[in-house]
mmCIF file of C-alpha atoms and ligand atoms in Angstrom:
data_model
loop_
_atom_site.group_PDB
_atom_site.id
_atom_site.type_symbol
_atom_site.label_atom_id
_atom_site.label_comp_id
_atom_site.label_asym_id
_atom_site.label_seq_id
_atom_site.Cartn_x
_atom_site.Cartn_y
_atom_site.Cartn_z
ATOM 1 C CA UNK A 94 123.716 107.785 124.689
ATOM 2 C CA UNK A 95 121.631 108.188 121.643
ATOM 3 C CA UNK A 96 120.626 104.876 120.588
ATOM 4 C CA UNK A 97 117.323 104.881 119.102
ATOM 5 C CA UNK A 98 115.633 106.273 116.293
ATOM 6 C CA UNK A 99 111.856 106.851 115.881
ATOM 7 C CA UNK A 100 110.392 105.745 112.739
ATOM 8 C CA UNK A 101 106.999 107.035 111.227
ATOM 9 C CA UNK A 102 105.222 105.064 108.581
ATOM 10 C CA UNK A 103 102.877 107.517 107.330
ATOM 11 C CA UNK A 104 99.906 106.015 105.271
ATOM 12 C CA UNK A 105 96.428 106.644 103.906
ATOM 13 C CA UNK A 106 94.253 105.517 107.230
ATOM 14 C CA UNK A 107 97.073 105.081 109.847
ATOM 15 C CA UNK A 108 100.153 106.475 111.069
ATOM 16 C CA UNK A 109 102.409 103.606 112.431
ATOM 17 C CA UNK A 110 105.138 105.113 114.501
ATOM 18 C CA UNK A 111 107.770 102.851 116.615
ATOM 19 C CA UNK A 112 110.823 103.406 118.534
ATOM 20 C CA UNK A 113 113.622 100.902 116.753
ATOM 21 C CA UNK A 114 117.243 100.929 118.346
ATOM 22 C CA UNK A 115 119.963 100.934 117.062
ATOM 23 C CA UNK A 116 119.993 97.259 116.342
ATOM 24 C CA UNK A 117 116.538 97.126 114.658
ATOM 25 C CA UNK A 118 114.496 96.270 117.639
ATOM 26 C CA UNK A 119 111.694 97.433 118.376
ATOM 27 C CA UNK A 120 111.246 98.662 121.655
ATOM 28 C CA UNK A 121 107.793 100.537 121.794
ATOM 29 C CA UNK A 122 105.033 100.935 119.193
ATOM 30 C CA UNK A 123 102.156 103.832 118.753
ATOM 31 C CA UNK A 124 99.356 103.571 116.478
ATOM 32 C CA UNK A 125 96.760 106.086 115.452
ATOM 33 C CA UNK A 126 94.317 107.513 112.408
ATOM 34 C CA UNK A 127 95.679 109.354 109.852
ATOM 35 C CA UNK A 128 93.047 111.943 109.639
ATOM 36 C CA UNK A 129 94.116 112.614 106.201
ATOM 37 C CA UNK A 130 90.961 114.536 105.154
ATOM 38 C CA UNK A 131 91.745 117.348 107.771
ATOM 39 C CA UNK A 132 94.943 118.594 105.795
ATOM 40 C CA UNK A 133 98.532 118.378 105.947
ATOM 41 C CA UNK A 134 98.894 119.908 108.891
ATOM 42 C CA UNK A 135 96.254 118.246 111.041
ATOM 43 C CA UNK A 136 98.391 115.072 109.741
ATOM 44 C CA UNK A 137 101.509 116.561 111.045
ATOM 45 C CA UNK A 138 100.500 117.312 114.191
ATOM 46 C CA UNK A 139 99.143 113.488 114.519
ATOM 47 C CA UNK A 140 102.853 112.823 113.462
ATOM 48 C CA UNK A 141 103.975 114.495 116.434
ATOM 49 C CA UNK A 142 101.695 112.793 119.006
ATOM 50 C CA UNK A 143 102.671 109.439 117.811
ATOM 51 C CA UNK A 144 106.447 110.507 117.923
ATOM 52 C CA UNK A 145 105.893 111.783 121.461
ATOM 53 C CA UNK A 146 104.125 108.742 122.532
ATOM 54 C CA UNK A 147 107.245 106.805 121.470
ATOM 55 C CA UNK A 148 109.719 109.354 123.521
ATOM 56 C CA UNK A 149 107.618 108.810 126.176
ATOM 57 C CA UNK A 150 106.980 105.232 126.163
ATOM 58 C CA UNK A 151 110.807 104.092 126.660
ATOM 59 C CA UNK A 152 112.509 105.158 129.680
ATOM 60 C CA UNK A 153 114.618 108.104 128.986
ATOM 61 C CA UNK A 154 113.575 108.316 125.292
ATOM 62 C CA UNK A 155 113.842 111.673 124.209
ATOM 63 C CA UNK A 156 117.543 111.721 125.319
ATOM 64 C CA UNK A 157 118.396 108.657 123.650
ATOM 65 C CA UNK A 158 116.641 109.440 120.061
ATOM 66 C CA UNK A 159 119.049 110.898 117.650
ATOM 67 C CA UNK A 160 116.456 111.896 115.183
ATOM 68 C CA UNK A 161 113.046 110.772 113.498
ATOM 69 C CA UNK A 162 112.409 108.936 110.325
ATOM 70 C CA UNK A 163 109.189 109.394 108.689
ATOM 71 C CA UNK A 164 108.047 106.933 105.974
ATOM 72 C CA UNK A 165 105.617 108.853 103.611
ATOM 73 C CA UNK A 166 103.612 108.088 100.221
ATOM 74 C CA UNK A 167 105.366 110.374 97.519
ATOM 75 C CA UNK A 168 107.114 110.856 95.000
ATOM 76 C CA UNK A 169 109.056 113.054 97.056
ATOM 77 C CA UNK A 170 112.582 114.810 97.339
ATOM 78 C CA UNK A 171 114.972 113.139 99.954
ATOM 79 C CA UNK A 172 117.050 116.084 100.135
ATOM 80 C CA UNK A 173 114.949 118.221 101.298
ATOM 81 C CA UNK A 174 111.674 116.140 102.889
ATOM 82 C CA UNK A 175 109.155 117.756 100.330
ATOM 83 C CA UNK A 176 106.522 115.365 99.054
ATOM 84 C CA UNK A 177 105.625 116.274 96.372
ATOM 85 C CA UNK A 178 102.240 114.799 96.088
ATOM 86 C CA UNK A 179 100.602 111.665 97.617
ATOM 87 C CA UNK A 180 97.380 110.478 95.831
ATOM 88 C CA UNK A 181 96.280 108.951 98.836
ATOM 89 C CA UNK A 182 96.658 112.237 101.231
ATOM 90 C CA UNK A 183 93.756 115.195 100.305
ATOM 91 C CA UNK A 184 95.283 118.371 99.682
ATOM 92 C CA UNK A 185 99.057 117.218 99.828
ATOM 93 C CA UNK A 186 100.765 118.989 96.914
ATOM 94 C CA UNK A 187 104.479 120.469 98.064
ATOM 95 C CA UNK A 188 104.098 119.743 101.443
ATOM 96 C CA UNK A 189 107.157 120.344 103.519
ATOM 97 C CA UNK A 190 106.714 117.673 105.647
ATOM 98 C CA UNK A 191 110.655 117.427 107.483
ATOM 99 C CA UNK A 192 110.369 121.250 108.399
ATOM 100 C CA UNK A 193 106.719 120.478 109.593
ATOM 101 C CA UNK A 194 107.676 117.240 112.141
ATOM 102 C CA UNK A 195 110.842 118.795 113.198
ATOM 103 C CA UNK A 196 109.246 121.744 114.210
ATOM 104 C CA UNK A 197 106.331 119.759 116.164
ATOM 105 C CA UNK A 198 108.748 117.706 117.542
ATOM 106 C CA UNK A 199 112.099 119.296 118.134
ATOM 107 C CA UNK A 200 114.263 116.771 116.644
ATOM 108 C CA UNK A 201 116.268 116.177 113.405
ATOM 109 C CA UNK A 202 113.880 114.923 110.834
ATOM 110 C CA UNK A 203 114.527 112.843 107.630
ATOM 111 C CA UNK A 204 111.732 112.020 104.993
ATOM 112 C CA UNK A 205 111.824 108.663 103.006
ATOM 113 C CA UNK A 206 109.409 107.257 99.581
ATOM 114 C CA UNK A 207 107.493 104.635 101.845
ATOM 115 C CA UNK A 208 108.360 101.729 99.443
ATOM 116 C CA UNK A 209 111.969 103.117 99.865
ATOM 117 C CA UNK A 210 111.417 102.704 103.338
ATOM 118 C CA UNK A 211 110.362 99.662 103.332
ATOM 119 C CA UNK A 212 113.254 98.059 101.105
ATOM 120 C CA UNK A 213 115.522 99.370 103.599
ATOM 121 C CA UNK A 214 114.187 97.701 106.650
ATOM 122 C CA UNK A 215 113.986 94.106 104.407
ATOM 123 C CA UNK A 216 117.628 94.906 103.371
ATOM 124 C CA UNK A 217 118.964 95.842 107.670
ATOM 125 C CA UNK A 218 116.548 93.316 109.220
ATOM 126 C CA UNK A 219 114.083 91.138 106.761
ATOM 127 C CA UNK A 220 114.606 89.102 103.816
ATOM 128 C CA UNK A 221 117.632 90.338 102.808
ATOM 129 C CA UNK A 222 119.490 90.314 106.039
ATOM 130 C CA UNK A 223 123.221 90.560 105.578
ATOM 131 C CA UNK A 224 122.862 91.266 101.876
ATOM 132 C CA UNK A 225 124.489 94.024 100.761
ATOM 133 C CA UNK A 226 122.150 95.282 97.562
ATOM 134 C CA UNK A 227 118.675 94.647 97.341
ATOM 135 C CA UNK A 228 115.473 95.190 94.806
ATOM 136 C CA UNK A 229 112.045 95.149 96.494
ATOM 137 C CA UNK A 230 108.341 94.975 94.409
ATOM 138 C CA UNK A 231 104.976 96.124 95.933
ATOM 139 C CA UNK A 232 102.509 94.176 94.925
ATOM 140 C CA UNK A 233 98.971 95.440 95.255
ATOM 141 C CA UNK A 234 96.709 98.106 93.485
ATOM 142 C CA UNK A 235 100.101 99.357 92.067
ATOM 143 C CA UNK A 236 103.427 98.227 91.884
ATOM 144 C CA UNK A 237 105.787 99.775 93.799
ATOM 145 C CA UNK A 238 109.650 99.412 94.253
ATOM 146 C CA UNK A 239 112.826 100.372 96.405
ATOM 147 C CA UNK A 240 116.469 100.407 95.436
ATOM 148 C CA UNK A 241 119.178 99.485 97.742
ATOM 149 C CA UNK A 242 122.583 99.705 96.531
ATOM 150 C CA UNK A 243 125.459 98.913 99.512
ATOM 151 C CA UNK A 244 123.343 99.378 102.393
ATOM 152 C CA UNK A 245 121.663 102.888 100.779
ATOM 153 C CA UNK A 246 118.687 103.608 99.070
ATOM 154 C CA UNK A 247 119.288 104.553 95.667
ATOM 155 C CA UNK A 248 117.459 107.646 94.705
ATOM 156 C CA UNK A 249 118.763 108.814 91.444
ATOM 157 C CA UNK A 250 119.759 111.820 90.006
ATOM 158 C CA UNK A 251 115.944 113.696 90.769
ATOM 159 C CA UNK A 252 114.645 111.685 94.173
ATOM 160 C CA UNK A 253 112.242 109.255 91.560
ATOM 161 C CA UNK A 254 114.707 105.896 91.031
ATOM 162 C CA UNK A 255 112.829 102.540 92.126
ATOM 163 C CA UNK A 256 109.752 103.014 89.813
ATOM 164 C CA UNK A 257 109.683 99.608 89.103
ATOM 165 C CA UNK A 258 105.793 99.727 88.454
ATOM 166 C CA UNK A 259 106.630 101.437 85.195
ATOM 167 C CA UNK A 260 108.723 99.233 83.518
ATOM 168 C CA UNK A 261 107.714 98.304 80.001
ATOM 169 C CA UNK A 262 107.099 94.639 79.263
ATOM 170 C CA UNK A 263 105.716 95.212 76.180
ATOM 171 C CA UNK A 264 106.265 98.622 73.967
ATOM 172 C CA UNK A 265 102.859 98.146 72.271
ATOM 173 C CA UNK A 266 100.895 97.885 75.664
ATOM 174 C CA UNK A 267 98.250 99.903 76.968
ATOM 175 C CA UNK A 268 98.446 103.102 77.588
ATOM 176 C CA UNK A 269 99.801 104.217 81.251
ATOM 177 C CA UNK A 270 99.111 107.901 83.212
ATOM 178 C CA UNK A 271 103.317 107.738 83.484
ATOM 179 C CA UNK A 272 103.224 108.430 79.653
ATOM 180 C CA UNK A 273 104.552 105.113 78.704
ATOM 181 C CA UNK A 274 103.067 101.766 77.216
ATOM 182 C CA UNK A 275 102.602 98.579 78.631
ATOM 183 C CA UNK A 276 103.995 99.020 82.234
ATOM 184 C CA UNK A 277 104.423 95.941 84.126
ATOM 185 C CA UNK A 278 101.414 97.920 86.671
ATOM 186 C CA UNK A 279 98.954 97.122 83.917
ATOM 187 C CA UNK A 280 100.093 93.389 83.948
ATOM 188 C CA UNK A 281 100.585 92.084 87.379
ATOM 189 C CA UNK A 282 98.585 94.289 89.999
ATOM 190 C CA UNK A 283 96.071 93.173 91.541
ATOM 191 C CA UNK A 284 93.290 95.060 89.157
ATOM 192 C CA UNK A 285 95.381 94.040 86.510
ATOM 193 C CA UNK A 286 94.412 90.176 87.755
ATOM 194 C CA UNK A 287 90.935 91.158 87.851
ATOM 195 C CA UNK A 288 90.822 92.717 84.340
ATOM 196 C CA UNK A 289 92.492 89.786 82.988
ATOM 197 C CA UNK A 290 90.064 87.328 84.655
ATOM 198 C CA UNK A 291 87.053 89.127 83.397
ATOM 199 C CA UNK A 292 88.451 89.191 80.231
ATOM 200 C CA UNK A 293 88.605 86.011 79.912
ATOM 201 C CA UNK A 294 85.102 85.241 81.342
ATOM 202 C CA UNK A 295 83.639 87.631 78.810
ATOM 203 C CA UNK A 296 85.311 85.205 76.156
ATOM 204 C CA UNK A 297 83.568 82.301 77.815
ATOM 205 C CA UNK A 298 86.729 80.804 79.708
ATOM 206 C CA UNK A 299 84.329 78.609 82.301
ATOM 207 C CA UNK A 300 85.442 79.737 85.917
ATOM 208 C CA UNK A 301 84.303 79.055 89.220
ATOM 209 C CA UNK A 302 84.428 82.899 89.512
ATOM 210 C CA UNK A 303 82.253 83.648 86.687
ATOM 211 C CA UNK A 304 79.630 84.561 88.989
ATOM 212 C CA UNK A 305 81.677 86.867 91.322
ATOM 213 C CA UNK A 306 80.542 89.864 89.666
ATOM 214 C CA UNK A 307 81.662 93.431 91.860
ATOM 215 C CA UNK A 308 83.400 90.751 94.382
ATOM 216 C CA UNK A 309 85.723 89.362 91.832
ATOM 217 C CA UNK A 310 89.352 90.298 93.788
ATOM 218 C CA UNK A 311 93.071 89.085 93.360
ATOM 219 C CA UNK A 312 92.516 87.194 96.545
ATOM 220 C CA UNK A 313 89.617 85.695 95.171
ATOM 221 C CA UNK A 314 91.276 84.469 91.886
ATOM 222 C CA UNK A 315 94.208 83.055 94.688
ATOM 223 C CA UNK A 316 91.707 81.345 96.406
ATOM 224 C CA UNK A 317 89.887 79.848 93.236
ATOM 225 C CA UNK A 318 93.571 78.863 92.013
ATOM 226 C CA UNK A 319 94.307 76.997 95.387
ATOM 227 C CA UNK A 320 90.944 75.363 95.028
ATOM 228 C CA UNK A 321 91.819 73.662 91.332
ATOM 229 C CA UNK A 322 90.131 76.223 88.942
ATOM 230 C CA UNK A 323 92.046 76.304 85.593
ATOM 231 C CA UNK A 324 90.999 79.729 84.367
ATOM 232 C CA UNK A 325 92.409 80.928 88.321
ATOM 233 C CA UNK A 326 95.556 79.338 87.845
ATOM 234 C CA UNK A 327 96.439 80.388 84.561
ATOM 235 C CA UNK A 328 95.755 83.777 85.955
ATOM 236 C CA UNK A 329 98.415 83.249 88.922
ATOM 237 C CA UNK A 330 100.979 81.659 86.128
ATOM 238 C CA UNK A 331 100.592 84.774 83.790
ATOM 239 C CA UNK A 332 100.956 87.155 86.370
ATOM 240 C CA UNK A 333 103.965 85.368 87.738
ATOM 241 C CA UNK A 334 105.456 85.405 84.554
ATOM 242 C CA UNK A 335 104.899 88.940 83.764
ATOM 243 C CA UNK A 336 106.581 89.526 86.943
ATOM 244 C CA UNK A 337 109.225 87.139 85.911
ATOM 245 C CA UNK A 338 110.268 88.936 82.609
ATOM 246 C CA UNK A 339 110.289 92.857 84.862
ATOM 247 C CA UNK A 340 112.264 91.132 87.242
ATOM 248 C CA UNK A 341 114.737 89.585 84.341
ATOM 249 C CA UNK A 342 114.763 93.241 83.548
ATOM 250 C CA UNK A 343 116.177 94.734 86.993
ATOM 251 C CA UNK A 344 118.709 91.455 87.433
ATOM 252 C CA UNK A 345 120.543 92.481 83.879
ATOM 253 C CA UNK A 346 120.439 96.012 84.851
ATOM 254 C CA UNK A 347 121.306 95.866 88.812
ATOM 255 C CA UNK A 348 122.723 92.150 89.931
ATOM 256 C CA UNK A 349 121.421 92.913 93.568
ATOM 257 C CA UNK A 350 122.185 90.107 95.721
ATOM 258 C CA UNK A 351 118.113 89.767 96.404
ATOM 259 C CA UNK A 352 114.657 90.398 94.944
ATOM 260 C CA UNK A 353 112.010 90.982 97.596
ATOM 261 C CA UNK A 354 107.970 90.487 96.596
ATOM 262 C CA UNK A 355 106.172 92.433 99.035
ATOM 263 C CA UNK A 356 102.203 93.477 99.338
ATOM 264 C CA UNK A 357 98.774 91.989 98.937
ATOM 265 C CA UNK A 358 99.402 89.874 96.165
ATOM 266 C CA UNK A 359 102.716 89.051 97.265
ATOM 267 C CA UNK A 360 100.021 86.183 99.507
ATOM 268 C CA UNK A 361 99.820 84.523 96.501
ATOM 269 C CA UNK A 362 102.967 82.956 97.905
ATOM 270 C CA UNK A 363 104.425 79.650 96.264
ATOM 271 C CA UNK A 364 101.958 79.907 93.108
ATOM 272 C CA UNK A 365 103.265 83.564 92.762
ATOM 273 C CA UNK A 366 107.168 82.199 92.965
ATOM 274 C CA UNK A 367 107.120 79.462 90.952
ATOM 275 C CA UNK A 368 106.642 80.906 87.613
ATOM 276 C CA UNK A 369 109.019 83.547 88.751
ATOM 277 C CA UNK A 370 111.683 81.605 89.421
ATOM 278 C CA UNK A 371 111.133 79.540 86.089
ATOM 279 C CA UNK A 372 111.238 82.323 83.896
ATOM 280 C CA UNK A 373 113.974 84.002 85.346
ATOM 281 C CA UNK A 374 116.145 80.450 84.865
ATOM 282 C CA UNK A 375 114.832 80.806 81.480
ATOM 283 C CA UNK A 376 115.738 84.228 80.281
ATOM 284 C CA UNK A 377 118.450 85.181 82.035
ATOM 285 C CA UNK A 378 122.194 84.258 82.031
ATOM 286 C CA UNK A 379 123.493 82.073 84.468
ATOM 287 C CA UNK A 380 125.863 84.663 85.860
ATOM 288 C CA UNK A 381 122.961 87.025 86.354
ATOM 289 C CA UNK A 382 121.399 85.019 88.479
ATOM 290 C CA UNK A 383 123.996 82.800 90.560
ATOM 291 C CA UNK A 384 122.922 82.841 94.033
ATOM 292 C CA UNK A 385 120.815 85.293 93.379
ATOM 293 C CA UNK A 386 117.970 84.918 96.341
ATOM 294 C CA UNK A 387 114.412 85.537 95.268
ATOM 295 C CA UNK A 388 111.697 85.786 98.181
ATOM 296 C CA UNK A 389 109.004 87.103 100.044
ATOM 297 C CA UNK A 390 109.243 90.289 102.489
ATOM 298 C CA UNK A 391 110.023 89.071 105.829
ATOM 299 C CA UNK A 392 109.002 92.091 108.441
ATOM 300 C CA UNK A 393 105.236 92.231 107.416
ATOM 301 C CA UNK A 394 103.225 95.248 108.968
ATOM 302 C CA UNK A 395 106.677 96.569 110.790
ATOM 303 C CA UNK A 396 108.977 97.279 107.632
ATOM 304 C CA UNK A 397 107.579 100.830 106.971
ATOM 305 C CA UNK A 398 108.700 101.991 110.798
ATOM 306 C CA UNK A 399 111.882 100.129 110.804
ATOM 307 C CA UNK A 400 112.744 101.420 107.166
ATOM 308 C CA UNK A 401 111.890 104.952 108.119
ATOM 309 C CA UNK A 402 114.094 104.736 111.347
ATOM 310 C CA UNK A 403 116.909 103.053 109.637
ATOM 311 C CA UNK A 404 116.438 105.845 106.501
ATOM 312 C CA UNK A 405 117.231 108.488 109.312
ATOM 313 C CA UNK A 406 120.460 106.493 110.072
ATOM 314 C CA UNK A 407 122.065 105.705 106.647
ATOM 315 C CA UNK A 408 121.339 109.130 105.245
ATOM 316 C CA UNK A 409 123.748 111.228 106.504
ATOM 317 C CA UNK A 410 126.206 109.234 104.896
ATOM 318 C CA UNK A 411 124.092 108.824 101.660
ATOM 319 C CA UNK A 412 123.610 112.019 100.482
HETATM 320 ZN ZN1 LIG B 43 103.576 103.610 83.637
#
């Protein structure tokens, strides 16, 4: 009986692989280095190690995996498992990275946009639990985003949909590499923080983090806003709201059921939320938002390999 799926969450440094069932748990886990600077296929063949540790490390696995899910940086295509390029990976440009694991491993293959990935597993086993549609943010160095739409990822009409990180909040904004202006990246990322908070130290705001220098982080501006500092709060309030007014943006457009904050500054937690919620109850309409769950990402360090196993499952059926 096939009744597990092994899911790959390909990233910069490490290649998380885990063998989920067909309920979402997870019944063995395999860890190793990327090796990204040796090439694409160096990196597939680590693929294919960590995928045959998992086959090997539940009893009778290969006979009861019906395929393998891999979870990788993109933009990619879907249909055919072709990233496309991944800034993070050295020399990945094209790479046909389904045909590559399915040849190393000898199993049907399906490729997934990690953040993708990761909405999927919030929307089957995390946050969103029992909810049928779905939005999730990635909060760190960029801002990421997955679409789920009844139980799918929705990839739009060319593979791209779910670039949430380049949503305009403001049409006269600075300049982004996406073409646009004023992309809600340039406003509520963690550099974005940091830029901010130097700003404003340059203009003689008085901070405890005025003598940070190089160390100055989002973490660090958390920290100084836990600890009282006005300059660090007004920082976490700003960025909350800027988050606020993108995510006003996808509730008029989409309605999902809930919006999951995910990443590094995603820590921020409560301070983060807070001016979230408030601006949402203040510029949207009450219909928008009824019931209308907004939270954190549930399935921490596990949501890339769950996403990419249940990807495998759900897109048969979603193509
Ligand atoms: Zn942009």
């Amino acid at each position: 009986m096939q009744d597990m799926v092994v899911g790959v969450d390909l990233g910069g440094t490490n290649i998380k692989a885990g063998a989920v069932s067909s309920g979402g748990e997870m019944l063995f886990r395999s860890r190793m280095s990327t090796d990204a600077s040796a090439g694409p296929e160096r990196v597939a063949d680590r693929i294919g190690m960590a995928v045959r540790d998992c086959l090997e490390g539940v009893e009778g696995g290969r006979e009861r995996t019906a395929g393998v899910g891999v979870g990788s940086p993109g933009p990619l295509d879907p249909a055919t498992g072709v990233v496309w390029a991944a800034p993070n990976l050295p020399g990945w440009t094209n790479v046909p990275l389904r045909r590559m694991v399915q040849d190393r491993v000898g199993l049907p293959c399906e490729v997934e946009n990690d953040a993708n990935a990761a909405s999927l597993a919030e929307q089957w086993m995390g946050a969103g639990r029992g909810a049928a549609s779905l939005v999730l943010l990635t909060l760190g160095t960029g801002i990421g985003g997955g679409i789920v739409l009844g139980g799918k990822v929705w990839h739009g009409f060319g593979g791209v949909a779910g670039e949430i990180g380049h949503m305009s909040i403001n049409p006269d904004g600075p300049r982004c590499n996406c073409g646009g202006r004023g992309c809600i990246e340039a406003y509520a990322s963690a550099p974005a923080m940091v830029r901010r908070m130097r700003e404003a130290i340059a203009g003689g705001r008085r901070t405890t983090l005025s003598g940070q220098g190089e160390g100055l982080s989002a973490r660090a501006i958390h920290e100084a806003a836990l600890a009282g500092d006005a300059a660090a709060r007004e920082n976490m309030r700003m960025t909350g709201f800027y988050l606020g007014v993108a995510i006003c943006n996808i509730m008029n457009v989409l309605n999902p059921e809930v919006v999951v904050l995910s990443g590094g500054v995603a820590a921020a937690g409560e301070m983060l939320l807070r001016p979230i919620r408030e601006t949402v109850e203040e510029r949207t309409m009450e219909a928008v938002r009824r019931n209308v769950r907004i939270c954190f990402a549930a399935l921490g360090e596990d949501a890339g390999v769950i996403g990419a196993a249940r990807a495998f499952v759900t897109r048969g059926a979603a193509q």
